PDB file of C-alpha atoms in Angstrom:
ATOM      1  CA  ALA A 505      -5.565  -6.862 -21.191  1.00  0.00           C
ATOM      2  CA  GLN A 506      -2.723  -6.470 -18.784  1.00  0.00           C
ATOM      3  CA  SER A 507      -1.051  -9.668 -17.604  1.00  0.00           C
ATOM      4  CA  VAL A 508       1.676 -10.372 -15.077  1.00  0.00           C
ATOM      5  CA  THR A 509       3.806 -13.509 -15.135  1.00  0.00           C
ATOM      6  CA  GLN A 510       5.822 -14.787 -12.229  1.00  0.00           C
ATOM      7  CA  LEU A 511       7.961 -17.466 -13.762  1.00  0.00           C
ATOM      8  CA  ASP A 512       8.583 -19.511 -10.617  1.00  0.00           C
ATOM      9  CA  SER A 513       5.739 -20.783  -8.480  1.00  0.00           C
ATOM     10  CA  GLN A 514       8.079 -22.043  -5.752  1.00  0.00           C
ATOM     11  CA  VAL A 515      11.659 -21.187  -4.849  1.00  0.00           C
ATOM     12  CA  PRO A 516      13.435 -23.200  -2.156  1.00  0.00           C
ATOM     13  CA  VAL A 517      16.572 -21.485  -0.881  1.00  0.00           C
ATOM     14  CA  PHE A 518      19.026 -21.995   1.967  1.00  0.00           C
ATOM     15  CA  GLU A 519      19.414 -19.406   4.690  1.00  0.00           C
ATOM     16  CA  GLU A 520      21.994 -16.711   3.861  1.00  0.00           C
ATOM     17  CA  ALA A 521      21.887 -17.598   0.150  1.00  0.00           C
ATOM     18  CA  PRO A 522      20.729 -15.070  -2.474  1.00  0.00           C
ATOM     19  CA  VAL A 523      17.299 -15.256  -4.085  1.00  0.00           C
ATOM     20  CA  GLU A 524      15.777 -13.763  -7.225  1.00  0.00           C
ATOM     21  CA  LEU A 525      12.064 -13.769  -8.013  1.00  0.00           C
ATOM     22  CA  ARG A 526      11.197 -13.031 -11.600  1.00  0.00           C
ATOM     23  CA  CYS A 527       8.300 -10.885 -12.792  1.00  0.00           C
ATOM     24  CA  ASN A 528       7.357  -9.896 -16.320  1.00  0.00           C
ATOM     25  CA  TYR A 529       4.354  -7.852 -17.412  1.00  0.00           C
ATOM     26  CA  SER A 530       2.657  -7.304 -20.747  1.00  0.00           C
ATOM     27  CA  SER A 531       1.770  -3.604 -20.795  1.00  0.00           C
ATOM     28  CA  SER A 532       3.360  -1.275 -23.316  1.00  0.00           C
ATOM     29  CA  VAL A 533       2.132   1.868 -21.574  1.00  0.00           C
ATOM     30  CA  SER A 534       3.357   3.642 -18.478  1.00  0.00           C
ATOM     31  CA  VAL A 535       2.906   1.551 -15.367  1.00  0.00           C
ATOM     32  CA  TYR A 536       3.425   1.508 -11.655  1.00  0.00           C
ATOM     33  CA  LEU A 537       5.004  -1.684 -10.307  1.00  0.00           C
ATOM     34  CA  PHE A 538       4.688  -3.304  -6.905  1.00  0.00           C
ATOM     35  CA  TRP A 539       5.893  -6.275  -4.925  1.00  0.00           C
ATOM     36  CA  TYR A 540       3.660  -7.484  -2.100  1.00  0.00           C
ATOM     37  CA  VAL A 541       4.545 -10.118   0.502  1.00  0.00           C
ATOM     38  CA  GLN A 542       2.134 -12.484   2.235  1.00  0.00           C
ATOM     39  CA  TYR A 543       3.405 -14.188   5.372  1.00  0.00           C
ATOM     40  CA  PRO A 544       1.661 -17.401   6.434  1.00  0.00           C
ATOM     41  CA  ASN A 545      -1.953 -16.821   7.467  1.00  0.00           C
ATOM     42  CA  GLN A 546      -1.770 -13.088   6.913  1.00  0.00           C
ATOM     43  CA  GLY A 547      -2.928 -10.519   4.364  1.00  0.00           C
ATOM     44  CA  LEU A 548      -0.697  -8.874   1.794  1.00  0.00           C
ATOM     45  CA  GLN A 549       1.775  -6.158   2.738  1.00  0.00           C
ATOM     46  CA  LEU A 550       3.528  -3.797   0.358  1.00  0.00           C
ATOM     47  CA  LEU A 551       7.216  -4.666   0.097  1.00  0.00           C
ATOM     48  CA  LEU A 552       8.361  -2.049  -2.411  1.00  0.00           C
ATOM     49  CA  LYS A 553       7.144  -0.054  -5.380  1.00  0.00           C
ATOM     50  CA  TYR A 554       8.360   1.670  -8.514  1.00  0.00           C
ATOM     51  CA  LEU A 555       6.514   4.806  -9.536  1.00  0.00           C
ATOM     52  CA  SER A 556       9.124   6.839 -11.423  1.00  0.00           C
ATOM     53  CA  GLY A 557      12.736   7.963 -11.208  1.00  0.00           C
ATOM     54  CA  SER A 558      15.493   5.542 -10.296  1.00  0.00           C
ATOM     55  CA  THR A 559      14.883   2.109 -11.743  1.00  0.00           C
ATOM     56  CA  LEU A 560      16.324   0.408  -8.654  1.00  0.00           C
ATOM     57  CA  VAL A 561      14.086   0.461  -5.603  1.00  0.00           C
ATOM     58  CA  GLU A 562      14.821  -0.935  -2.163  1.00  0.00           C
ATOM     59  CA  SER A 563      12.839  -2.107   0.846  1.00  0.00           C
ATOM     60  CA  ILE A 564      13.730  -1.645   4.496  1.00  0.00           C
ATOM     61  CA  ASN A 565      14.440  -5.350   4.992  1.00  0.00           C
ATOM     62  CA  GLY A 566      17.074  -5.810   2.308  1.00  0.00           C
ATOM     63  CA  PHE A 567      15.034  -6.594  -0.798  1.00  0.00           C
ATOM     64  CA  GLU A 568      15.527  -4.668  -4.015  1.00  0.00           C
ATOM     65  CA  ALA A 569      13.834  -4.680  -7.400  1.00  0.00           C
ATOM     66  CA  GLU A 570      14.897  -3.244 -10.730  1.00  0.00           C
ATOM     67  CA  PHE A 571      12.519  -1.892 -13.343  1.00  0.00           C
ATOM     68  CA  ASN A 572      13.603  -2.792 -16.862  1.00  0.00           C
ATOM     69  CA  LYS A 573      11.350  -1.080 -19.378  1.00  0.00           C
ATOM     70  CA  SER A 574      12.835  -2.709 -22.475  1.00  0.00           C
ATOM     71  CA  GLN A 575      12.330  -6.189 -21.019  1.00  0.00           C
ATOM     72  CA  THR A 576       9.077  -5.274 -19.226  1.00  0.00           C
ATOM     73  CA  SER A 577      10.428  -6.853 -16.069  1.00  0.00           C
ATOM     74  CA  PHE A 578      10.548  -6.042 -12.374  1.00  0.00           C
ATOM     75  CA  HIS A 579      12.597  -8.795 -10.733  1.00  0.00           C
ATOM     76  CA  LEU A 580      12.981  -8.947  -6.961  1.00  0.00           C
ATOM     77  CA  ARG A 581      16.275  -9.856  -5.304  1.00  0.00           C
ATOM     78  CA  LYS A 582      17.784 -10.284  -1.879  1.00  0.00           C
ATOM     79  CA  PRO A 583      21.501 -11.048  -1.445  1.00  0.00           C
ATOM     80  CA  SER A 584      21.094 -13.045   1.775  1.00  0.00           C
ATOM     81  CA  VAL A 585      17.775 -14.463   2.958  1.00  0.00           C
ATOM     82  CA  HIS A 586      16.618 -15.236   6.500  1.00  0.00           C
ATOM     83  CA  ILE A 587      14.234 -17.866   7.749  1.00  0.00           C
ATOM     84  CA  SER A 588      11.752 -15.046   8.362  1.00  0.00           C
ATOM     85  CA  ASP A 589      11.632 -14.321   4.610  1.00  0.00           C
ATOM     86  CA  THR A 590       9.618 -17.499   4.112  1.00  0.00           C
ATOM     87  CA  ALA A 591       6.433 -16.175   2.498  1.00  0.00           C
ATOM     88  CA  GLU A 592       4.597 -15.821  -0.779  1.00  0.00           C
ATOM     89  CA  TYR A 593       5.565 -12.877  -2.953  1.00  0.00           C
ATOM     90  CA  PHE A 594       3.281 -11.220  -5.487  1.00  0.00           C
ATOM     91  CA  CYS A 595       4.236  -8.908  -8.305  1.00  0.00           C
ATOM     92  CA  ALA A 596       1.533  -6.415  -9.319  1.00  0.00           C
ATOM     93  CA  VAL A 597       1.166  -3.862 -12.073  1.00  0.00           C
ATOM     94  CA  SER A 598      -1.038  -0.803 -12.328  1.00  0.00           C
ATOM     95  CA  GLU A 599      -1.554   1.054 -15.602  1.00  0.00           C
ATOM     96  CA  ARG A 600      -1.606   4.778 -15.096  1.00  0.00           C
ATOM     97  CA  ALA A 601      -4.323   5.276 -17.694  1.00  0.00           C
ATOM     98  CA  ALA A 602      -6.613   2.420 -16.637  1.00  0.00           C
ATOM     99  CA  GLY A 603      -8.054   3.638 -13.376  1.00  0.00           C
ATOM    100  CA  ASN A 604      -5.006   2.308 -11.555  1.00  0.00           C
ATOM    101  CA  LYS A 605      -6.444  -1.113 -10.912  1.00  0.00           C
ATOM    102  CA  LEU A 606      -3.869  -3.687  -9.863  1.00  0.00           C
ATOM    103  CA  THR A 607      -3.198  -6.845 -11.852  1.00  0.00           C
ATOM    104  CA  PHE A 608      -1.386  -9.519  -9.846  1.00  0.00           C
ATOM    105  CA  GLY A 609       0.933 -12.302 -10.873  1.00  0.00           C
ATOM    106  CA  GLY A 610       0.317 -15.845  -9.694  1.00  0.00           C
ATOM    107  CA  GLY A 611       2.729 -15.557  -6.777  1.00  0.00           C
ATOM    108  CA  THR A 612       6.063 -17.153  -5.880  1.00  0.00           C
ATOM    109  CA  ARG A 613       6.312 -19.145  -2.701  1.00  0.00           C
ATOM    110  CA  VAL A 614       9.750 -18.797  -1.074  1.00  0.00           C
ATOM    111  CA  LEU A 615      10.775 -21.447   1.423  1.00  0.00           C
ATOM    112  CA  VAL A 616      13.964 -20.630   3.298  1.00  0.00           C
ATOM    113  CA  LYS A 617      15.695 -23.703   4.691  1.00  0.00           C
ATOM    114  CA  PRO A 618      18.184 -23.674   7.561  1.00  0.00           C
TER     115      PRO A 618
ATOM    116  CA  ASP B1056      -6.295  -1.792  16.006  1.00  0.00           C
ATOM    117  CA  ALA B1057      -6.198  -3.012  12.427  1.00  0.00           C
ATOM    118  CA  ASP B1058      -6.879  -0.403   9.758  1.00  0.00           C
ATOM    119  CA  VAL B1059      -8.756  -2.815   7.471  1.00  0.00           C
ATOM    120  CA  THR B1060     -10.882  -5.484   9.118  1.00  0.00           C
ATOM    121  CA  GLN B1061     -12.820  -8.358   7.627  1.00  0.00           C
ATOM    122  CA  THR B1062     -15.570 -10.457   9.144  1.00  0.00           C
ATOM    123  CA  PRO B1063     -15.867 -13.351   9.437  1.00  0.00           C
ATOM    124  CA  ARG B1064     -12.292 -14.636   9.268  1.00  0.00           C
ATOM    125  CA  ASN B1065     -13.429 -18.157   8.480  1.00  0.00           C
ATOM    126  CA  ARG B1066     -16.728 -19.463   7.163  1.00  0.00           C
ATOM    127  CA  ILE B1067     -17.943 -22.867   6.122  1.00  0.00           C
ATOM    128  CA  THR B1068     -21.238 -22.995   4.289  1.00  0.00           C
ATOM    129  CA  LYS B1069     -23.278 -25.222   2.002  1.00  0.00           C
ATOM    130  CA  THR B1070     -24.065 -24.980  -1.676  1.00  0.00           C
ATOM    131  CA  GLY B1071     -26.978 -22.653  -2.364  1.00  0.00           C
ATOM    132  CA  LYS B1072     -26.656 -20.573   0.780  1.00  0.00           C
ATOM    133  CA  ARG B1073     -26.420 -16.776   0.713  1.00  0.00           C
ATOM    134  CA  ILE B1074     -23.238 -15.463   2.273  1.00  0.00           C
ATOM    135  CA  MET B1075     -22.096 -11.950   3.104  1.00  0.00           C
ATOM    136  CA  LEU B1076     -18.504 -10.966   3.799  1.00  0.00           C
ATOM    137  CA  GLU B1077     -17.928  -7.606   5.396  1.00  0.00           C
ATOM    138  CA  CYS B1078     -15.058  -5.155   5.227  1.00  0.00           C
ATOM    139  CA  SER B1079     -14.517  -2.044   7.322  1.00  0.00           C
ATOM    140  CA  GLN B1080     -11.681   0.458   7.250  1.00  0.00           C
ATOM    141  CA  THR B1081     -10.518   3.284   9.471  1.00  0.00           C
ATOM    142  CA  LYS B1082      -7.943   4.656   7.020  1.00  0.00           C
ATOM    143  CA  GLY B1083     -10.301   7.225   5.522  1.00  0.00           C
ATOM    144  CA  HIS B1084      -9.615   5.901   2.024  1.00  0.00           C
ATOM    145  CA  ASP B1085     -12.164   6.459  -0.728  1.00  0.00           C
ATOM    146  CA  ARG B1086     -11.340   3.384  -2.805  1.00  0.00           C
ATOM    147  CA  MET B1087     -12.182  -0.162  -1.784  1.00  0.00           C
ATOM    148  CA  TYR B1088     -11.697  -3.509  -3.514  1.00  0.00           C
ATOM    149  CA  TRP B1089     -12.637  -7.168  -3.192  1.00  0.00           C
ATOM    150  CA  TYR B1090     -10.291  -9.893  -4.416  1.00  0.00           C
ATOM    151  CA  ARG B1091     -10.241 -13.653  -4.284  1.00  0.00           C
ATOM    152  CA  GLN B1092      -7.029 -15.628  -3.964  1.00  0.00           C
ATOM    153  CA  ASP B1093      -6.628 -19.105  -5.405  1.00  0.00           C
ATOM    154  CA  PRO B1094      -3.383 -21.127  -5.397  1.00  0.00           C
ATOM    155  CA  GLY B1095      -1.292 -20.382  -8.467  1.00  0.00           C
ATOM    156  CA  LEU B1096      -3.658 -17.694  -9.720  1.00  0.00           C
ATOM    157  CA  GLY B1097      -2.650 -14.840  -7.453  1.00  0.00           C
ATOM    158  CA  LEU B1098      -5.348 -12.328  -6.578  1.00  0.00           C
ATOM    159  CA  ARG B1099      -8.167 -11.598  -8.966  1.00  0.00           C
ATOM    160  CA  LEU B1100     -10.365  -8.520  -8.722  1.00  0.00           C
ATOM    161  CA  ILE B1101     -14.068  -9.164  -8.101  1.00  0.00           C
ATOM    162  CA  TYR B1102     -15.490  -5.653  -7.606  1.00  0.00           C
ATOM    163  CA  TYR B1103     -14.158  -2.230  -6.795  1.00  0.00           C
ATOM    164  CA  SER B1104     -15.593   1.083  -5.654  1.00  0.00           C
ATOM    165  CA  PHE B1105     -14.003   4.517  -5.989  1.00  0.00           C
ATOM    166  CA  ASP B1106     -16.604   6.171  -3.760  1.00  0.00           C
ATOM    167  CA  VAL B1107     -19.976   5.409  -2.192  1.00  0.00           C
ATOM    168  CA  LYS B1108     -21.914   5.955  -5.432  1.00  0.00           C
ATOM    169  CA  ASP B1109     -19.399   4.245  -7.702  1.00  0.00           C
ATOM    170  CA  ILE B1110     -19.398   0.436  -8.052  1.00  0.00           C
ATOM    171  CA  ASN B1111     -17.544  -1.385 -10.811  1.00  0.00           C
ATOM    172  CA  LYS B1112     -17.187  -4.983 -11.879  1.00  0.00           C
ATOM    173  CA  GLY B1113     -13.774  -6.499 -11.854  1.00  0.00           C
ATOM    174  CA  GLU B1114     -12.269  -9.449 -13.641  1.00  0.00           C
ATOM    175  CA  ILE B1115     -14.483 -12.146 -12.086  1.00  0.00           C
ATOM    176  CA  SER B1116     -17.763 -10.594 -10.871  1.00  0.00           C
ATOM    177  CA  ASP B1117     -20.170 -13.365 -11.950  1.00  0.00           C
ATOM    178  CA  GLY B1118     -21.882 -14.924  -8.935  1.00  0.00           C
ATOM    179  CA  TYR B1119     -21.000 -12.007  -6.654  1.00  0.00           C
ATOM    180  CA  SER B1120     -22.564  -8.683  -5.707  1.00  0.00           C
ATOM    181  CA  VAL B1121     -21.399  -5.820  -3.509  1.00  0.00           C
ATOM    182  CA  SER B1122     -22.751  -2.983  -1.427  1.00  0.00           C
ATOM    183  CA  ARG B1123     -20.934   0.172  -0.381  1.00  0.00           C
ATOM    184  CA  GLN B1124     -22.923   1.180   2.679  1.00  0.00           C
ATOM    185  CA  ALA B1125     -20.614   4.025   3.643  1.00  0.00           C
ATOM    186  CA  GLN B1126     -17.154   5.252   2.798  1.00  0.00           C
ATOM    187  CA  ALA B1127     -15.770   2.897   5.428  1.00  0.00           C
ATOM    188  CA  LYS B1128     -17.811  -0.231   4.623  1.00  0.00           C
ATOM    189  CA  PHE B1129     -17.826  -2.488   1.580  1.00  0.00           C
ATOM    190  CA  SER B1130     -19.654  -5.840   1.646  1.00  0.00           C
ATOM    191  CA  LEU B1131     -19.368  -8.778  -0.724  1.00  0.00           C
ATOM    192  CA  SER B1132     -22.302 -11.169  -1.177  1.00  0.00           C
ATOM    193  CA  LEU B1133     -22.547 -14.588  -2.719  1.00  0.00           C
ATOM    194  CA  GLU B1134     -26.234 -14.934  -3.549  1.00  0.00           C
ATOM    195  CA  SER B1135     -26.116 -18.699  -3.971  1.00  0.00           C
ATOM    196  CA  ALA B1136     -22.767 -20.134  -3.015  1.00  0.00           C
ATOM    197  CA  ILE B1137     -21.168 -22.896  -5.085  1.00  0.00           C
ATOM    198  CA  PRO B1138     -18.111 -25.054  -4.317  1.00  0.00           C
ATOM    199  CA  ASN B1139     -15.821 -23.308  -6.820  1.00  0.00           C
ATOM    200  CA  GLN B1140     -16.237 -20.132  -4.799  1.00  0.00           C
ATOM    201  CA  THR B1141     -14.171 -21.762  -2.078  1.00  0.00           C
ATOM    202  CA  ALA B1142     -11.215 -19.384  -1.751  1.00  0.00           C
ATOM    203  CA  LEU B1143      -9.478 -16.797   0.370  1.00  0.00           C
ATOM    204  CA  TYR B1144     -11.146 -13.400   0.015  1.00  0.00           C
ATOM    205  CA  PHE B1145      -9.379 -10.109   0.614  1.00  0.00           C
ATOM    206  CA  CYS B1146     -10.639  -6.583   0.980  1.00  0.00           C
ATOM    207  CA  ALA B1147      -8.288  -3.711   0.188  1.00  0.00           C
ATOM    208  CA  THR B1148      -8.343   0.087   0.275  1.00  0.00           C
ATOM    209  CA  SER B1149      -6.421   2.838  -1.452  1.00  0.00           C
ATOM    210  CA  VAL B1150      -6.399   6.568  -1.899  1.00  0.00           C
ATOM    211  CA  GLY B1151      -5.461   8.829  -4.757  1.00  0.00           C
ATOM    212  CA  TYR B1152      -3.841   8.054  -8.050  1.00  0.00           C
ATOM    213  CA  LEU B1153      -0.850   6.096  -6.729  1.00  0.00           C
ATOM    214  CA  ASN B1154      -3.004   3.091  -5.953  1.00  0.00           C
ATOM    215  CA  GLU B1155      -0.883   1.605  -3.193  1.00  0.00           C
ATOM    216  CA  GLN B1156      -3.383  -0.799  -1.690  1.00  0.00           C
ATOM    217  CA  PHE B1157      -3.755  -1.838   1.940  1.00  0.00           C
ATOM    218  CA  PHE B1158      -5.156  -5.278   2.590  1.00  0.00           C
ATOM    219  CA  GLY B1159      -7.305  -6.793   5.278  1.00  0.00           C
ATOM    220  CA  PRO B1160      -6.397 -10.125   6.919  1.00  0.00           C
ATOM    221  CA  GLY B1161      -8.642 -12.158   4.634  1.00  0.00           C
ATOM    222  CA  THR B1162     -11.697 -14.396   4.958  1.00  0.00           C
ATOM    223  CA  ARG B1163     -11.309 -18.096   4.267  1.00  0.00           C
ATOM    224  CA  LEU B1164     -14.565 -19.334   2.733  1.00  0.00           C
ATOM    225  CA  THR B1165     -15.355 -22.994   2.187  1.00  0.00           C
ATOM    226  CA  VAL B1166     -18.447 -23.998   0.248  1.00  0.00           C
ATOM    227  CA  LEU B1167     -19.389 -27.646   0.676  1.00  0.00           C
TER     228      LEU B1167
END
């Protein structure tokens, strides 16, 4: 069965510092990859996704993630965080041949400090 | 107006009670999902439906049932609630093969 591992459950970071959230998945078949963000007391929102093509994908608010097939990873980065980036971030994987159900990682809680 | 709505937003109930959580969507999507979120475990799939006549069990369906009353409505029931079903429950929708999912605001359920 597919599994997704987010190696850090919590990441404290100072404002304007860089942050990297790690995500590894277990599938050996073709996958779609997603990062979702959950702000306090809200539902999940799609942050960015990799479907095919360029392995580096970007969001509109400065996040980027790189698909690495050989390492089965999809790490999320931002070069300079804001207080408003405080949220929980979920990596998710969908296997193209498995009905496209999403499997989520355990989440990484990012706390941006002033 | 929100595209995916869930009612109630918060519910406190007692062990053994029957509970129904409702989800409605105005996105016109054919696929709907129910997840539960627990700290450190991420979201786990309870049930999913690819159309009105298609209902499938997810990763953790025991103790839950669902009903797809219409394309826009997907309800989750706990027939006899127990304390370890205390969690945050999310409904989601999607369309097509790309499976980008759109989430409702969640229902916080507490079973005493």
